[in-house]
Amino acid sequence: MTTAQDLNVALVGYGYVGKTFHAPLIAATPGFALHTVVSSDPTKVATDLPAARVVADLEQALADPAIDLVVIATPNALHAPQAIAAFAAGKHVVVDKPFALDAAQARTMADAADRAGKLLVVFHNRRWDSDFQTLRRLIAEDALGEIVQYESHFDRFRPRVRDRWRERAGPGAGAWMDLGPHLLDQALVLFGEPLAVAADIGVQREGAEADDYFHVTLRYPVPRVILHGSLLTAASDLRMAVHGTKGSFIKHGLDPQEAQLKAGMIPGASGWGRDSRHGVLTTVENDIQIHTDVRPEVTGYRQFYAGVREAILHDAPSPVPVAQALRVMALLELAQRASTERRELPVA
């Protein structure tokens, strides 16, 4: 049920990301109305969202004075021009990750938002993953002591190259641009700016045109942060391994929310965001290992959109400040350079 106070949203793009993530999260977050969908497949949208208006191009949506927020869930190459057009039309913008094709484009988008006086937020939804929030709780409780190594994985097993834009050659394609933003954003939230970056980003599958493997190391004064992703890992189960001066935290299995969304579960329904796979905290006393079950935090991606709502309506802090999203883009680029040059590069 919508109210006069709801923010009207135009969702641009109704592919996997728009359909699976943004549409259900917007619909399930109080204060939003999914007013318009920009799509070339009106039948598909009407089947899922009969109450939404469907238009064929972005210009039609931007011309509508009823639209308050534009959510961009299109291929990466379209993020910058579509966001800049939305700001010129006086709209707030949420853009899916990665922010843009490169850091320069991202800065241009941020400048356009500043000039328009509108909100720009990048969809770094995995700040609200259960495993990540559980680790933040352990760190706040000092259960691990000083962190010395943080290993974060996003592995999959997709041995066959699929015919989709993410896997074709070109700017913005590949596993590092797809999965790297998630892992980089989480690392920066936990540890801040690193001193240097080393990276190995490459192609391993036969016939692949875009990178499908990355192993990136962020060097800090003490911790070493390892971000790893592969599309050829059949045992793709390790999510994170974190080691500190007081103990280690090991977590297997991904946060359940993406799978729940794919299955059609309504965000916020009973069981939403509950991770059935607990982590393990290992400590040592008198040379004996003690393994303790770690209850996962219950969280939800709706918190992202609730933060967007509060930022627009009540001038609350953005759930993902633009400056933080820009740092992710800068490090994505730096890691690509480090891999190409085969050397560690300092962070400016």
Short mmCIF file of C-alpha atoms in Angstrom, two decimals:
data_model
loop_
_atom_site.label_atom_id
_atom_site.label_comp_id
_atom_site.label_asym_id
_atom_site.label_seq_id
_atom_site.Cartn_x
_atom_site.Cartn_y
_atom_site.Cartn_z
CA MET A 1 0.00 0.00 0.00
CA THR A 2 1.43 3.39 -0.99
CA THR A 3 0.93 6.69 0.79
CA ALA A 4 1.24 10.33 -0.17
CA GLN A 5 4.60 10.41 1.61
CA ASP A 6 6.13 7.55 -0.41
CA LEU A 7 9.10 8.29 -2.64
CA ASN A 8 8.35 7.31 -6.22
CA VAL A 9 11.08 5.18 -7.75
CA ALA A 10 12.01 4.58 -11.39
CA LEU A 11 13.96 1.35 -11.80
CA VAL A 12 16.15 1.43 -14.90
CA GLY A 13 16.88 -2.07 -16.16
CA TYR A 14 15.01 -5.27 -15.40
CA GLY A 15 17.66 -7.90 -15.97
CA TYR A 16 18.99 -10.19 -13.23
CA VAL A 17 20.06 -7.41 -10.87
CA GLY A 18 16.99 -5.22 -11.32
CA LYS A 19 14.52 -8.11 -11.10
CA THR A 20 16.23 -10.13 -8.35
CA PHE A 21 17.60 -7.43 -6.05
CA HIS A 22 16.26 -3.94 -6.56
CA ALA A 23 12.59 -4.49 -7.41
CA PRO A 24 11.77 -6.71 -4.40
CA LEU A 25 13.88 -4.65 -1.98
CA ILE A 26 12.26 -1.38 -3.06
CA ALA A 27 8.79 -2.93 -2.84
CA ALA A 28 9.48 -4.31 0.64
CA THR A 29 10.98 -1.14 2.14
CA PRO A 30 8.44 1.24 3.72
CA GLY A 31 8.48 4.71 2.22
CA PHE A 32 9.04 3.67 -1.40
CA ALA A 33 6.68 3.07 -4.30
CA LEU A 34 8.00 1.31 -7.41
CA HIS A 35 6.32 3.70 -9.81
CA THR A 36 8.09 3.10 -13.16
CA VAL A 37 10.32 0.49 -14.73
CA VAL A 38 12.45 1.28 -17.78
CA SER A 39 12.66 -1.92 -19.79
CA SER A 40 12.58 -3.22 -23.35
CA ASP A 41 10.51 -6.20 -22.15
CA PRO A 42 7.19 -4.81 -20.88
CA THR A 43 5.54 -8.23 -20.75
CA LYS A 44 8.15 -9.56 -18.34
CA VAL A 45 7.79 -6.53 -16.06
CA ALA A 46 3.98 -6.54 -16.17
CA THR A 47 3.91 -10.20 -15.15
CA ASP A 48 5.99 -9.49 -12.03
CA LEU A 49 4.94 -5.90 -11.27
CA PRO A 50 1.42 -5.27 -12.58
CA ALA A 51 1.08 -1.99 -10.66
CA ALA A 52 4.22 -0.42 -12.16
CA ARG A 53 4.24 1.72 -15.28
CA VAL A 54 6.64 0.41 -17.94
CA VAL A 55 8.41 2.76 -20.35
CA ALA A 56 10.86 1.95 -23.12
CA ASP A 57 13.50 4.60 -22.48
CA LEU A 58 15.03 6.57 -19.65
CA GLU A 59 13.98 9.95 -21.05
CA GLN A 60 10.31 9.13 -20.47
CA ALA A 61 10.95 8.32 -16.84
CA LEU A 62 13.10 11.41 -16.27
CA ALA A 63 10.44 13.67 -17.76
CA ASP A 64 7.93 12.56 -15.13
CA PRO A 65 7.88 15.07 -12.23
CA ALA A 66 6.41 12.39 -9.96
CA ILE A 67 9.70 10.43 -9.93
CA ASP A 68 11.89 11.17 -6.89
CA LEU A 69 14.56 8.47 -7.12
CA VAL A 70 16.15 6.71 -10.10
CA VAL A 71 17.70 3.28 -9.47
CA ILE A 72 20.17 2.27 -12.18
CA ALA A 73 20.54 -1.49 -12.66
CA THR A 74 21.85 -1.53 -16.22
CA PRO A 75 25.17 -2.76 -17.68
CA ASN A 76 28.19 -0.96 -16.23
CA ALA A 77 28.90 1.12 -19.34
CA LEU A 78 25.53 2.88 -18.92
CA HIS A 79 25.91 3.87 -15.27
CA ALA A 80 27.64 7.21 -15.81
CA PRO A 81 25.55 8.65 -18.68
CA GLN A 82 22.28 7.51 -17.11
CA ALA A 83 23.12 8.86 -13.66
CA ILE A 84 24.28 12.21 -15.07
CA ALA A 85 21.03 12.48 -17.06
CA ALA A 86 19.02 11.72 -13.92
CA PHE A 87 20.80 14.46 -11.95
CA ALA A 88 20.17 16.92 -14.77
CA ALA A 89 16.48 16.04 -14.44
CA GLY A 90 16.56 16.75 -10.69
CA LYS A 91 16.38 13.15 -9.45
CA HIS A 92 18.19 11.34 -6.66
CA VAL A 93 20.15 8.28 -7.84
CA VAL A 94 21.05 4.80 -6.61
CA VAL A 95 23.49 3.05 -8.93
CA ASP A 96 24.40 -0.59 -8.81
CA LYS A 97 28.02 -1.56 -8.32
CA PRO A 98 30.51 -1.08 -9.78
CA PHE A 99 30.02 2.66 -9.51
CA ALA A 100 31.25 3.23 -13.10
CA LEU A 101 33.75 1.92 -15.64
CA ASP A 102 36.62 3.76 -13.96
CA ALA A 103 37.44 6.24 -11.22
CA ALA A 104 37.33 9.24 -13.55
CA GLN A 105 33.76 8.43 -14.60
CA ALA A 106 32.80 7.94 -10.95
CA ARG A 107 34.18 11.37 -10.03
CA THR A 108 32.21 12.93 -12.91
CA MET A 109 29.04 11.33 -11.54
CA ALA A 110 29.80 12.59 -8.02
CA ASP A 111 30.39 16.10 -9.37
CA ALA A 112 27.06 16.00 -11.22
CA ALA A 113 25.29 14.98 -8.01
CA ASP A 114 26.93 17.87 -6.15
CA ARG A 115 25.90 20.39 -8.77
CA ALA A 116 22.31 19.11 -8.71
CA GLY A 117 22.19 18.97 -4.93
CA LYS A 118 20.94 15.39 -5.13
CA LEU A 119 21.82 12.14 -3.40
CA LEU A 120 24.09 9.61 -5.12
CA VAL A 121 24.42 6.20 -3.47
CA VAL A 122 26.21 3.10 -4.76
CA PHE A 123 24.51 -0.23 -4.01
CA HIS A 124 27.17 -1.80 -1.81
CA ASN A 125 24.54 -4.11 -0.35
CA ARG A 126 26.98 -6.63 1.08
CA ARG A 127 27.72 -4.33 3.98
CA TRP A 128 24.51 -5.98 5.22
CA ASP A 129 25.64 -9.59 4.71
CA SER A 130 25.21 -11.76 7.79
CA ASP A 131 28.83 -13.00 7.80
CA PHE A 132 30.23 -9.48 7.50
CA GLN A 133 28.01 -8.14 10.29
CA THR A 134 28.95 -11.14 12.44
CA LEU A 135 32.64 -10.39 11.97
CA ARG A 136 32.06 -6.74 12.87
CA ARG A 137 30.41 -7.90 16.08
CA LEU A 138 33.36 -10.14 16.95
CA ILE A 139 35.80 -7.29 16.29
CA ALA A 140 33.73 -4.91 18.46
CA GLU A 141 33.77 -7.51 21.25
CA ASP A 142 37.57 -7.89 20.83
CA ALA A 143 37.08 -11.64 20.45
CA LEU A 144 39.91 -11.86 17.90
CA GLY A 145 42.36 -9.32 19.31
CA GLU A 146 44.41 -7.40 16.76
CA ILE A 147 43.64 -8.68 13.26
CA VAL A 148 46.77 -9.86 11.45
CA GLN A 149 45.23 -11.58 8.42
CA TYR A 150 41.83 -11.24 6.77
CA GLU A 151 40.98 -13.55 3.89
CA SER A 152 37.72 -12.91 2.06
CA HIS A 153 36.47 -15.20 -0.71
CA PHE A 154 33.79 -14.95 -3.37
CA ASP A 155 34.27 -18.17 -5.34
CA ARG A 156 31.95 -19.88 -7.78
CA PHE A 157 32.03 -22.87 -10.09
CA ARG A 158 31.04 -21.85 -13.61
CA PRO A 159 33.36 -23.80 -15.91
CA ARG A 160 31.41 -22.86 -19.03
CA VAL A 161 31.66 -19.31 -20.30
CA ARG A 162 28.20 -17.80 -20.63
CA ASP A 163 27.09 -15.41 -23.36
CA ARG A 164 26.41 -12.31 -21.28
CA TRP A 165 27.97 -8.85 -21.16
CA ARG A 166 29.79 -9.49 -17.87
CA GLU A 167 31.81 -12.26 -19.51
CA ARG A 168 32.55 -10.58 -22.82
CA ALA A 169 35.69 -8.57 -23.48
CA GLY A 170 35.35 -4.87 -22.81
CA PRO A 171 35.47 -2.17 -20.12
CA GLY A 172 33.61 -3.05 -16.94
CA ALA A 173 33.48 -6.80 -17.60
CA GLY A 174 35.07 -9.62 -15.65
CA ALA A 175 35.01 -11.10 -12.17
CA TRP A 176 37.13 -8.38 -10.58
CA MET A 177 34.71 -5.62 -11.62
CA ASP A 178 31.74 -7.82 -10.69
CA LEU A 179 32.80 -9.32 -7.35
CA GLY A 180 35.78 -7.16 -6.42
CA PRO A 181 33.66 -4.12 -5.41
CA HIS A 182 31.88 -6.19 -2.76
CA LEU A 183 35.08 -7.47 -1.19
CA LEU A 184 36.97 -4.17 -1.46
CA ASP A 185 34.11 -2.23 0.13
CA GLN A 186 33.94 -4.61 3.07
CA ALA A 187 37.71 -4.47 3.57
CA LEU A 188 37.74 -0.66 3.54
CA VAL A 189 34.88 -0.53 6.06
CA LEU A 190 36.88 -2.80 8.39
CA PHE A 191 40.42 -1.53 7.93
CA GLY A 192 40.38 1.80 6.12
CA GLU A 193 42.89 2.81 3.49
CA PRO A 194 45.74 0.34 2.80
CA LEU A 195 49.34 1.29 2.23
CA ALA A 196 49.76 -0.71 -0.99
CA VAL A 197 48.08 -3.17 -3.34
CA ALA A 198 49.38 -6.26 -5.11
CA ALA A 199 47.18 -8.24 -7.52
CA ASP A 200 46.98 -11.22 -9.83
CA ILE A 201 43.94 -10.87 -12.09
CA GLY A 202 43.65 -13.29 -14.98
CA VAL A 203 41.76 -15.64 -17.26
CA GLN A 204 41.64 -19.38 -16.54
CA ARG A 205 38.62 -20.81 -18.38
CA GLU A 206 38.93 -21.95 -21.96
CA GLY A 207 37.28 -19.45 -24.28
CA ALA A 208 36.92 -16.75 -21.62
CA GLU A 209 37.24 -13.17 -22.85
CA ALA A 210 37.15 -11.41 -19.46
CA ASP A 211 39.00 -12.15 -16.23
CA ASP A 212 37.56 -14.98 -14.16
CA TYR A 213 40.19 -15.13 -11.39
CA PHE A 214 41.63 -12.60 -8.95
CA HIS A 215 43.88 -12.72 -5.91
CA VAL A 216 44.44 -9.25 -4.46
CA THR A 217 46.46 -8.36 -1.37
CA LEU A 218 46.02 -5.10 0.51
CA ARG A 219 49.01 -4.28 2.72
CA TYR A 220 48.46 -2.43 5.99
CA PRO A 221 51.02 -1.68 8.75
CA VAL A 222 50.12 -4.99 10.44
CA PRO A 223 47.21 -6.81 8.73
CA ARG A 224 47.39 -8.45 5.35
CA VAL A 225 44.03 -8.43 3.58
CA ILE A 226 43.51 -11.08 0.90
CA LEU A 227 40.59 -10.77 -1.52
CA HIS A 228 40.07 -13.84 -3.65
CA GLY A 229 37.61 -14.84 -6.35
CA SER A 230 37.48 -17.63 -8.89
CA LEU A 231 34.89 -19.06 -11.28
CA LEU A 232 36.65 -22.44 -11.30
CA THR A 233 36.35 -23.43 -7.65
CA ALA A 234 34.11 -26.47 -7.24
CA ALA A 235 34.66 -26.42 -3.48
CA SER A 236 33.49 -22.81 -3.41
CA ASP A 237 32.56 -22.85 0.24
CA LEU A 238 35.07 -20.77 2.21
CA ARG A 239 33.69 -17.28 2.79
CA MET A 240 36.19 -15.79 5.21
CA ALA A 241 39.15 -16.73 7.39
CA VAL A 242 40.19 -14.06 9.90
CA HIS A 243 43.17 -14.46 12.22
CA GLY A 244 44.05 -12.27 15.19
CA THR A 245 46.22 -12.21 18.28
CA LYS A 246 43.42 -13.81 20.36
CA GLY A 247 41.90 -16.25 17.90
CA SER A 248 40.59 -17.13 14.45
CA PHE A 249 37.15 -16.88 12.87
CA ILE A 250 36.27 -19.19 9.99
CA LYS A 251 33.02 -18.91 8.07
CA HIS A 252 31.78 -21.13 5.26
CA GLY A 253 28.87 -20.44 2.96
CA LEU A 254 27.51 -17.22 1.49
CA ASP A 255 24.95 -14.94 3.06
CA PRO A 256 21.49 -16.42 2.22
CA GLN A 257 19.77 -13.27 0.95
CA GLU A 258 20.64 -13.58 -2.74
CA ALA A 259 19.42 -17.18 -2.79
CA GLN A 260 16.26 -16.14 -0.94
CA LEU A 261 15.62 -13.37 -3.46
CA LYS A 262 16.14 -15.75 -6.38
CA ALA A 263 13.65 -18.15 -4.79
CA GLY A 264 11.06 -15.36 -4.64
CA MET A 265 11.10 -14.87 -0.87
CA ILE A 266 9.77 -11.48 0.20
CA PRO A 267 12.41 -9.43 2.05
CA GLY A 268 11.51 -9.24 5.71
CA ALA A 269 9.44 -12.46 5.70
CA SER A 270 9.91 -15.02 8.47
CA GLY A 271 13.41 -16.50 8.17
CA TRP A 272 14.68 -13.68 5.98
CA GLY A 273 18.44 -13.12 6.28
CA ARG A 274 18.93 -16.01 8.72
CA ASP A 275 22.12 -17.88 7.92
CA SER A 276 21.85 -21.54 8.89
CA ARG A 277 25.61 -22.05 8.66
CA HIS A 278 27.33 -20.82 11.78
CA GLY A 279 30.94 -19.68 11.92
CA VAL A 280 33.59 -21.04 14.28
CA LEU A 281 35.79 -19.05 16.65
CA THR A 282 39.00 -20.87 17.57
CA THR A 283 41.03 -19.80 20.59
CA VAL A 284 43.95 -21.50 22.34
CA GLU A 285 44.35 -22.09 26.07
CA ASN A 286 47.30 -24.06 27.46
CA ASP A 287 48.15 -25.17 23.91
CA ILE A 288 44.68 -26.65 23.46
CA GLN A 289 42.37 -25.40 20.73
CA ILE A 290 38.90 -24.40 21.81
CA HIS A 291 36.25 -24.20 19.10
CA THR A 292 33.20 -22.05 19.79
CA ASP A 293 30.08 -21.87 17.65
CA VAL A 294 29.39 -18.29 16.49
CA ARG A 295 25.78 -17.28 16.02
CA PRO A 296 25.31 -15.36 12.75
CA GLU A 297 23.83 -11.88 12.88
CA VAL A 298 20.38 -11.49 11.34
CA THR A 299 20.52 -8.59 8.91
CA GLY A 300 18.95 -7.46 5.67
CA TYR A 301 19.56 -5.54 2.46
CA ARG A 302 16.44 -3.48 3.15
CA GLN A 303 18.62 -1.50 5.57
CA PHE A 304 20.37 -0.05 2.53
CA TYR A 305 17.13 1.31 1.10
CA ALA A 306 15.92 2.42 4.51
CA GLY A 307 19.12 4.47 4.74
CA VAL A 308 18.50 5.97 1.30
CA ARG A 309 14.98 6.93 2.38
CA GLU A 310 16.20 8.63 5.55
CA ALA A 311 18.95 10.46 3.66
CA ILE A 312 16.45 11.87 1.13
CA LEU A 313 13.62 12.70 3.51
CA HIS A 314 15.46 13.65 6.69
CA ASP A 315 19.00 14.54 5.57
CA ALA A 316 20.42 11.56 7.45
CA PRO A 317 23.91 10.30 6.54
CA SER A 318 24.05 8.27 3.34
CA PRO A 319 24.21 4.51 3.91
CA VAL A 320 27.19 4.46 1.50
CA PRO A 321 28.91 7.87 1.41
CA VAL A 322 30.12 8.87 -2.05
CA ALA A 323 33.68 9.35 -0.82
CA GLN A 324 33.80 5.70 0.27
CA ALA A 325 32.42 4.49 -3.06
CA LEU A 326 35.04 6.57 -4.88
CA ARG A 327 37.80 4.91 -2.86
CA VAL A 328 36.50 1.50 -3.94
CA MET A 329 36.73 2.60 -7.58
CA ALA A 330 40.24 3.96 -7.13
CA LEU A 331 41.43 0.67 -5.61
CA LEU A 332 39.70 -1.41 -8.28
CA GLU A 333 41.77 0.49 -10.84
CA LEU A 334 44.97 0.33 -8.82
CA ALA A 335 44.65 -3.45 -8.47
CA GLN A 336 44.20 -3.79 -12.24
CA ARG A 337 47.38 -1.75 -12.75
CA ALA A 338 49.27 -3.79 -10.17
CA SER A 339 48.27 -7.01 -11.93
CA THR A 340 49.26 -5.68 -15.36
CA GLU A 341 52.62 -4.38 -14.09
CA ARG A 342 53.19 -7.44 -11.86
CA ARG A 343 54.27 -5.42 -8.87
CA GLU A 344 52.93 -3.97 -5.66
CA LEU A 345 51.76 -0.38 -6.06
CA PRO A 346 51.51 2.22 -3.28
CA VAL A 347 48.12 3.77 -2.54
CA ALA A 348 48.22 7.50 -3.22
#
